[in-house]
Amino acid sequence: MPINSFENYPMSWRPDKNELTRPLYQSLAMRLEQDIAGGLLPPGTKLPPQRELADFLDVNFTTITRAYKICETKGLIYAITGSGTFVAPNAARSVTISKDSVDLDCIDLGFVASFEQSNRLVAQAVRNVTEKCDLESLLNYNHPTGLPHHKMAGLSWMSAFGIQAGTEQVAIASGALNALTITLMALFEPGNRIAVDAFTFTNFIEISKMFRIQLVPIPGDANGMLPEELDQQCRLLDIHGIFLMPSCSNPTTVMMPFARKQQLAAVIRKHQLILIEDDMHAFLTAGMMDDYRQPMYRLLPDRTIYICSTSKSICSGLRVAYMVYSDIYKERIETAIYNVNVKTSSLDAEIVAELILSGQASAIAEHKKQLARRANELYAAYFPHASGIGHPLSFYRWLPIASREPAARVEEAMREHGIRVYHSERFLSGAGVQDKFLRVALASANSMEELERGLSLLQKSLYA
Amino acid sequence: MPINSFENYPMSWRPDKNELTRPLYQSLAMRLEQDIAGGLLPPGTKLPPQRELADFLDVNFTTITRAYKICETKGLIYAITGSGTFVAPNAARSVTISKDSVDLDCIDLGFVASFEQSNRLVAQAVRNVTEKCDLESLLNYNHPTGLPHHKMAGLSWMSAFGIQAGTEQVAIASGALNALTITLMALFEPGNRIAVDAFTFTNFIEISKMFRIQLVPIPGDANGMLPEELDQQCRLLDIHGIFLMPSCSNPTTVMMPFARKQQLAAVIRKHQLILIEDDMHAFLTAGMMDDYRQPMYRLLPDRTIYICSTSKSICSGLRVAYMVYSDIYKERIETAIYNVNVKTSSLDAEIVAELILSGQASAIAEHKKQLARRANELYAAYFPHASGIGHPLSFYRWLPIASREPAARVEEAMREHGIRVYHSERFLSGAGVQDKFLRVALASANSMEELERGLSLLQKSLYA
DNA sequence: TCATTTGTGACTAAACATTTC
DNA sequence: AGAAATGTTTAGTCACAAATG
């Protein structure tokens, strides 16, 4: 029997000892998982300290450590030495954001598309390609990482962003998320840690969870992640990599100034991290923003996987992203590409290459930028107090909200008003953050009129 | 100090205690990895028993367990209770088979392509599609699991193999390997076990390794995996899934008779395994072989992920595979599809759909079957003693060899004769098997003449 | 600043399961 | 059939490190 009685002690979770079967730690972890899934332990709940629960159940406290560990690697809970163990914000549900569950009665400001109006221009280019080129050479297994001239076209596209590399350092993947999956698969192991912004790309959170890679949230300011905080966490924990979107962070719209890139690069080099630089927004930033200068790849060419998708800038339906990397990662990346994709469709890569080389890609990107400018002007008209920060041409905005209601309830209420938006909790990489936001996609409505209707509804439902 | 002195004891591996740093188990695992990679411990070497090495190093024996475990999950060694721990056959190198490292001085009988001569027929279809259809609807993010009419076309194609399902149970992935990656990611966890044939699809071994999923080799006979052996292993170990290619196993060319499918299905149901049925060769078997009847999906519709790629039957460069699954897996599969691919290019899926609905796909498949028949006849002429077993139309053959040389040396010797083939060790899912083979691809040479040259060279170099 | 709270990681101990002979 | 060899699994001990107040 335990020495102390806990009957009057406020423990947030009191599993019934009699219901536990051996092995204890597994049975306990399963119980915990059920109680979290069942809503008995809502996100943010502080679990009993290991020693306290051990005392209560009359077992050794490292048995609790092990049970908690199982749930932690599943992403259900997180632990902070000195503070305790807490139920994770996204424990109860998948946060994956996708386009499938489209409710047609609803204006979609949730999923970030890419002003699909531009696809008219792409359709004609597809016809041109198929009429004139040697299709047969695109229809076989050859060149799994991309045909040389497709890589050349990609390098030409990326040269505008400051990328300089040889074709043997480039490979073609099927979009940015696919490239991220490949990168995690190739270079990381279960249990590895990757530093990320406190709010980060939801689907990156999901794939990390699937690979059992732990995300370490690093605080940031208006210029992005804070180098000192990164340095500190690296000294504290064994961190293996870092994920950044310096051109325009998703979801915060933060644009990283060159000085900050340099400071972070120094810390990354010092701790020998692998940098995953997702630069799909480079086309919105390079040549537009005074302080763009160079991608971080240029500062750390030997430790960076640079990923440049054409989904946002050129066409979302042609699944093409370029990956640029140093020789030391080459073999592992290319093996992973093969194991995940075999190859990316050369037909898609050819069309994108044709668009790039003919100059149509630039025209399309320019068109999207104009649409982005108008969409952001509309947003500023409806939310003047919330504009002026972050990237001015972002395809989405990060809107502070006052509501402290649970995230699911906020989203649900918006749905009832006829719009879909996502709450900041979906983007949390770790422990909760005080401030709450909505991510408002500007690039997904079917027209500017529909976007305006959506923004108007959003404004009314927030401030009514 | 250890009680016994081992100086005169024949231990295959004697790491220097003084070179170990704490944590001991990690340092020991690293040492072991280096010594395997460095060739000091060749494949098959029996490592010292845990207790013996522990005694030698004067540490607790579970410290050795942990060190060995690290190397085991990396696929470097394998352990058999009662027998000992051994260096894995493929420890020293990656076994991934891909098309990139093509040496043009060499006739490729290694990688299995799909008689790419047929792509002339596909090229024209691509032009037809892009001329007439509404391309714009194919170029956006909509319908990540596939447009409804693409799914319908897939179901129509698969109905010839006995698949009956609704569109909500189908999704489109980017080829069979991509579908397998998605399946492992969606339904399995690190540490789970999957039953496979003793010789199995190399790239499946690789992706399992990447996901830290353990493969359990099950012995088989001329009709495929043995149900009793599967049953026994399931009783012994906690096995989560099973991977089968019943229509024509890669690499063994075994075609599973319907009775065997039924017996295996009973065992699978009894132990509640998830069946991953890779049926890319169905087009070679359904309607051709008397005993095809139905895919295993029909026997176990509630526990099967049925994967049907069009790469071998229609066109390898259009990366399309259909996945069919029950409702209980739907959400997990579709989330994983999104996280790995976002979507498969609708342009590719449209072209394949058009080929299917117009009847051209059947014509192409028929053409490939004719080429396969001729290729197999050629093979039989050069290797009469080795033909007559397995699938008569297989795109590759499984040739027994007498050589007991190391696999790498055998492959190297063939390269020097101007042909690339793969040794059976690349396909080993677990411990070694006595019999040795070469996998000889018949579908990869650029013409029948080149294939004949390759087979002739192979014959000479084997029997010279 | 320092003691307390709380989590982490490495190693040990012991019971257990399978294979071999 | 049973003892010995060999790997597996669970849980306990202990030193340590970070956060809190």
mmCIF file of N, CA, C and O in Angstrom, chain A residues 60-87:
data_model
loop_
_atom_site.group_PDB
_atom_site.id
_atom_site.type_symbol
_atom_site.label_atom_id
_atom_site.label_comp_id
_atom_site.label_asym_id
_atom_site.label_seq_id
_atom_site.Cartn_x
_atom_site.Cartn_y
_atom_site.Cartn_z
ATOM 1 N N ASN A 60 7.235 1.757 -9.046
ATOM 2 C CA ASN A 60 8.435 2.572 -9.188
ATOM 3 C C ASN A 60 8.161 3.742 -10.136
ATOM 4 O O ASN A 60 7.464 3.591 -11.130
ATOM 5 N N PHE A 61 8.761 4.889 -9.861
ATOM 6 C CA PHE A 61 8.392 6.056 -10.664
ATOM 7 C C PHE A 61 8.900 5.982 -12.102
ATOM 8 O O PHE A 61 8.325 6.602 -12.990
ATOM 9 N N THR A 62 9.954 5.213 -12.371
ATOM 10 C CA THR A 62 10.384 5.129 -13.776
ATOM 11 C C THR A 62 9.406 4.292 -14.618
ATOM 12 O O THR A 62 9.423 4.361 -15.828
ATOM 13 N N THR A 63 8.567 3.535 -13.957
ATOM 14 C CA THR A 63 7.507 2.852 -14.694
ATOM 15 C C THR A 63 6.537 3.893 -15.265
ATOM 16 O O THR A 63 6.049 3.767 -16.388
ATOM 17 N N ILE A 64 6.303 4.929 -14.489
ATOM 18 C CA ILE A 64 5.475 6.036 -14.985
ATOM 19 C C ILE A 64 6.216 6.768 -16.100
ATOM 20 O O ILE A 64 5.633 7.109 -17.128
ATOM 21 N N THR A 65 7.529 7.000 -15.884
ATOM 22 C CA THR A 65 8.327 7.644 -16.940
ATOM 23 C C THR A 65 8.116 6.924 -18.263
ATOM 24 O O THR A 65 7.870 7.544 -19.291
ATOM 25 N N ARG A 66 8.203 5.614 -18.208
ATOM 26 C CA ARG A 66 8.085 4.833 -19.434
ATOM 27 C C ARG A 66 6.688 4.948 -20.045
ATOM 28 O O ARG A 66 6.548 5.096 -21.255
ATOM 29 N N ALA A 67 5.670 4.903 -19.204
ATOM 30 C CA ALA A 67 4.293 5.028 -19.716
ATOM 31 C C ALA A 67 4.101 6.403 -20.363
ATOM 32 O O ALA A 67 3.579 6.515 -21.473
ATOM 33 N N TYR A 68 4.560 7.439 -19.686
ATOM 34 C CA TYR A 68 4.446 8.795 -20.238
ATOM 35 C C TYR A 68 5.222 8.886 -21.544
ATOM 36 O O TYR A 68 4.803 9.545 -22.487
ATOM 37 N N LYS A 69 6.382 8.234 -21.578
ATOM 38 C CA LYS A 69 7.228 8.299 -22.777
ATOM 39 C C LYS A 69 6.492 7.766 -24.019
ATOM 40 O O LYS A 69 6.594 8.346 -25.107
ATOM 41 N N ILE A 70 5.785 6.661 -23.837
ATOM 42 C CA ILE A 70 5.033 6.098 -24.963
ATOM 43 C C ILE A 70 4.065 7.130 -25.521
ATOM 44 O O ILE A 70 3.999 7.362 -26.725
ATOM 45 N N CYS A 71 3.341 7.779 -24.611
ATOM 46 C CA CYS A 71 2.369 8.767 -25.065
ATOM 47 C C CYS A 71 3.056 10.003 -25.629
ATOM 48 O O CYS A 71 2.537 10.654 -26.533
ATOM 49 N N GLU A 72 4.223 10.321 -25.106
ATOM 50 C CA GLU A 72 4.917 11.495 -25.621
ATOM 51 C C GLU A 72 5.381 11.263 -27.062
ATOM 52 O O GLU A 72 5.234 12.136 -27.915
ATOM 53 N N THR A 73 5.927 10.067 -27.339
ATOM 54 C CA THR A 73 6.394 9.834 -28.708
ATOM 55 C C THR A 73 5.216 9.754 -29.677
ATOM 56 O O THR A 73 5.392 9.964 -30.861
ATOM 57 N N LYS A 74 4.034 9.459 -29.160
ATOM 58 C CA LYS A 74 2.874 9.493 -30.046
ATOM 59 C C LYS A 74 2.339 10.911 -30.212
ATOM 60 O O LYS A 74 1.347 11.132 -30.911
ATOM 61 N N GLY A 75 2.955 11.857 -29.517
ATOM 62 C CA GLY A 75 2.536 13.244 -29.655
ATOM 63 C C GLY A 75 1.314 13.594 -28.816
ATOM 64 O O GLY A 75 0.708 14.638 -29.012
ATOM 65 N N LEU A 76 0.957 12.722 -27.872
ATOM 66 C CA LEU A 76 -0.240 12.979 -27.072
ATOM 67 C C LEU A 76 0.028 13.918 -25.901
ATOM 68 O O LEU A 76 -0.853 14.647 -25.471
ATOM 69 N N ILE A 77 1.233 13.844 -25.362
ATOM 70 C CA ILE A 77 1.574 14.689 -24.220
ATOM 71 C C ILE A 77 2.973 15.259 -24.438
ATOM 72 O O ILE A 77 3.682 14.833 -25.343
ATOM 73 N N TYR A 78 3.329 16.256 -23.640
ATOM 74 C CA TYR A 78 4.695 16.729 -23.689
ATOM 75 C C TYR A 78 5.144 17.019 -22.273
ATOM 76 O O TYR A 78 4.321 17.282 -21.393
ATOM 77 N N ALA A 79 6.431 16.944 -22.044
ATOM 78 C CA ALA A 79 6.948 17.081 -20.684
ATOM 79 C C ALA A 79 7.993 18.179 -20.641
ATOM 80 O O ALA A 79 8.753 18.372 -21.587
ATOM 81 N N ILE A 80 7.999 18.937 -19.560
ATOM 82 C CA ILE A 80 9.018 19.958 -19.357
ATOM 83 C C ILE A 80 9.639 19.710 -17.990
ATOM 84 O O ILE A 80 8.941 19.746 -16.973
ATOM 85 N N THR A 81 10.924 19.425 -18.015
ATOM 86 C CA THR A 81 11.614 19.170 -16.740
ATOM 87 C C THR A 81 11.415 20.358 -15.816
ATOM 88 O O THR A 81 11.590 21.495 -16.224
ATOM 89 N N GLY A 82 11.048 20.073 -14.595
ATOM 90 C CA GLY A 82 10.837 21.142 -13.623
ATOM 91 C C GLY A 82 9.402 21.613 -13.549
ATOM 92 O O GLY A 82 8.952 22.055 -12.488
ATOM 93 N N SER A 83 8.690 21.527 -14.669
ATOM 94 C CA SER A 83 7.312 22.028 -14.675
ATOM 95 C C SER A 83 6.265 20.924 -14.611
ATOM 96 O O SER A 83 5.248 21.068 -13.949
ATOM 97 N N GLY A 84 6.503 19.866 -15.317
ATOM 98 C CA GLY A 84 5.537 18.785 -15.305
ATOM 99 C C GLY A 84 5.227 18.263 -16.685
ATOM 100 O O GLY A 84 5.894 18.591 -17.664
ATOM 101 N N THR A 85 4.186 17.443 -16.758
ATOM 102 C CA THR A 85 3.789 16.793 -18.001
ATOM 103 C C THR A 85 2.374 17.233 -18.337
ATOM 104 O O THR A 85 1.521 17.281 -17.445
ATOM 105 N N PHE A 86 2.140 17.552 -19.611
ATOM 106 C CA PHE A 86 0.864 18.142 -20.010
ATOM 107 C C PHE A 86 0.290 17.446 -21.227
ATOM 108 O O PHE A 86 1.029 16.911 -22.054
ATOM 109 N N VAL A 87 -1.030 17.490 -21.336
ATOM 110 C CA VAL A 87 -1.691 16.951 -22.518
ATOM 111 C C VAL A 87 -1.432 17.907 -23.683
ATOM 112 O O VAL A 87 -1.587 19.122 -23.539
#
